[in-house]
Structure formats: C-alpha cells, structure tokens
Amino acid sequence: MGKIDVEKQDSVKMYKIRKTLDELTDKSGHGTELITVYIPKGKQLHEIINTLREEQGTADNIKSDLTRGHVVDSLGKVIQRLKLYKKTPERGLVIFCGALPPEGGGPMGSEVIKIYELDPPKDLKQYLYRCDDHFHVDILKNMLKDDNLIGFIAIDAKDCGWGLLHGDKIEVLAQTGSGVAGKHRQGGQSAKRFQKLREMELTYYYNR
C-alpha cells in the first residue's frame, strides 16, 4: 500500500472519530447512566471485564429503577462486546455506551441502549471508567489535536500579536500596542529630533 493510500485512510479514520465525538458530546442521560471506558494498550481485558461486573453489582444500590436498569444493561452490553476481542487492540480501545432517546425523541422510558467503539488515533496510556450523565470525550479530543504546533509573532511599528497555529486554525494568545507615535510630517530640526526619538522608541519596542 502506497503512502498516499495510507494517508487517505488515516484522514478518513480521523474524520469518522471527530464526527462520532461531536455526536457524543451532545448526548446526555436522564441520570448518571452513560458509560465511558478507556482501555489503554497492553491492559488485560479480563481485568476490565471483572471491574465492570463489580460495577454491575454496585448498580443495585441505585434508587431509580429506570436508571438502575439502564446502567446494568449498558454495562452488560460493554462486557459482551469486550468478550469478542481476543486481546486489547494495539493502541487501546475506547467504548461509550448508554441509554439514549430514540431518533426524533421520546418520553422517559423509551431510551435505547447504544454502544460506540473507537480505536484511539494514538497509543492510549490512561485507564478510565465513568458512569455519568454525559460521555467523557476530552481524552480522545486531545489526541486529535495536531502535533505540528507552531508559534508565531506578527509585529509592526504600531501593534504586536502572537499566537499558535494548530493545523489550519489560528489561536491568538495576546496583542499589545507599541505606544510609539506616528511619523512626524513637519520639517525642520524638530522633525529630525522627533524622528531620532521615534527610532529609539521603536528599537526599545522591538527588543523589549
């Protein structure tokens, strides 16, 4: 497979991950019933499965029958999905699962258990389990940030600004004025003195 084909596949994969994360960011549960599991590379899956089974037992203490049922069912679905893997994928694995309203919405109790599996774009080193009212997507979003971070500064006699370039996005960090007066339009000795002072101020401004 050529380099261009590999880069195209990577671009498609990154696009799909971003699209899924944007979708999950807007999801919310009626209670703390949305499951997030980050499994780092090299982590034994049977350990994760045992942990999730323990969480199923703990879920019996949830007072709301609806929330308790959603949590137990979601954990069960994650466990069944993990059993399909012989080992943890090379870079790790991220799973989101929970009871979400059907397409078009619906009353409480009409939720459907949905599961999302994502291969992290980089080696996942952090283990995380959360049962919350939202999915925890920040770790994956941070992985998608462009590694080619470029700092820049733009300066002229009046203003100065600096910031960061992430891919094709510019983040302006700060701006400041020089405080140096504009050019003196009158002639004579006063103009020469003014120009000399202005040049000194500019030199200080450029080097401060």
PDB file of N, CA and C in Angstrom, residues 36 39 53 58 71 84 111 113 117 145 148 150 163:
ATOM      1  N   THR A  36     -18.532   5.357  30.098  1.00  0.00           N
ATOM      2  CA  THR A  36     -17.315   5.658  29.343  1.00  0.00           C
ATOM      3  C   THR A  36     -16.205   4.741  29.839  1.00  0.00           C
ATOM      4  N   ILE A  39      -9.582   1.969  27.641  1.00  0.00           N
ATOM      5  CA  ILE A  39      -8.732   0.816  27.927  1.00  0.00           C
ATOM      6  C   ILE A  39      -7.366   1.045  27.282  1.00  0.00           C
ATOM      7  N   ARG A  53     -18.093  -6.026  35.936  1.00  0.00           N
ATOM      8  CA  ARG A  53     -19.034  -6.907  36.640  1.00  0.00           C
ATOM      9  C   ARG A  53     -19.236  -6.434  38.079  1.00  0.00           C
ATOM     10  N   THR A  58     -22.592  -3.091  42.097  1.00  0.00           N
ATOM     11  CA  THR A  58     -22.754  -1.814  42.798  1.00  0.00           C
ATOM     12  C   THR A  58     -23.998  -1.074  42.322  1.00  0.00           C
ATOM     13  N   VAL A  71     -28.163   1.305  33.618  1.00  0.00           N
ATOM     14  CA  VAL A  71     -26.747   1.112  33.944  1.00  0.00           C
ATOM     15  C   VAL A  71     -26.366  -0.361  33.839  1.00  0.00           C
ATOM     16  N   LEU A  84     -15.705 -10.219  22.657  1.00  0.00           N
ATOM     17  CA  LEU A  84     -15.458 -10.509  21.242  1.00  0.00           C
ATOM     18  C   LEU A  84     -13.987 -10.301  20.868  1.00  0.00           C
ATOM     19  N   GLU A 111     -35.889   5.070  25.965  1.00  0.00           N
ATOM     20  CA  GLU A 111     -34.482   5.102  25.566  1.00  0.00           C
ATOM     21  C   GLU A 111     -34.024   3.744  25.011  1.00  0.00           C
ATOM     22  N   ILE A 113     -30.478   1.375  24.330  1.00  0.00           N
ATOM     23  CA  ILE A 113     -29.071   1.210  24.675  1.00  0.00           C
ATOM     24  C   ILE A 113     -28.240   1.205  23.394  1.00  0.00           C
ATOM     25  N   GLU A 117     -17.778   2.072  19.638  1.00  0.00           N
ATOM     26  CA  GLU A 117     -16.389   1.638  19.815  1.00  0.00           C
ATOM     27  C   GLU A 117     -15.482   2.518  18.961  1.00  0.00           C
ATOM     28  N   LYS A 145      -5.688  16.581  18.431  1.00  0.00           N
ATOM     29  CA  LYS A 145      -5.028  17.859  18.184  1.00  0.00           C
ATOM     30  C   LYS A 145      -3.758  17.635  17.379  1.00  0.00           C
ATOM     31  N   ASN A 148       1.798  19.167  15.104  1.00  0.00           N
ATOM     32  CA  ASN A 148       2.626  20.215  14.497  1.00  0.00           C
ATOM     33  C   ASN A 148       2.168  21.585  14.985  1.00  0.00           C
ATOM     34  N   ILE A 150       2.773  25.303  15.938  1.00  0.00           N
ATOM     35  CA  ILE A 150       3.705  26.350  15.525  1.00  0.00           C
ATOM     36  C   ILE A 150       3.361  27.649  16.249  1.00  0.00           C
ATOM     37  N   GLY A 163       0.631  34.120  18.814  1.00  0.00           N
ATOM     38  CA  GLY A 163      -0.329  33.043  18.991  1.00  0.00           C
ATOM     39  C   GLY A 163       0.225  31.705  18.547  1.00  0.00           C
TER      40      GLY A 163
END
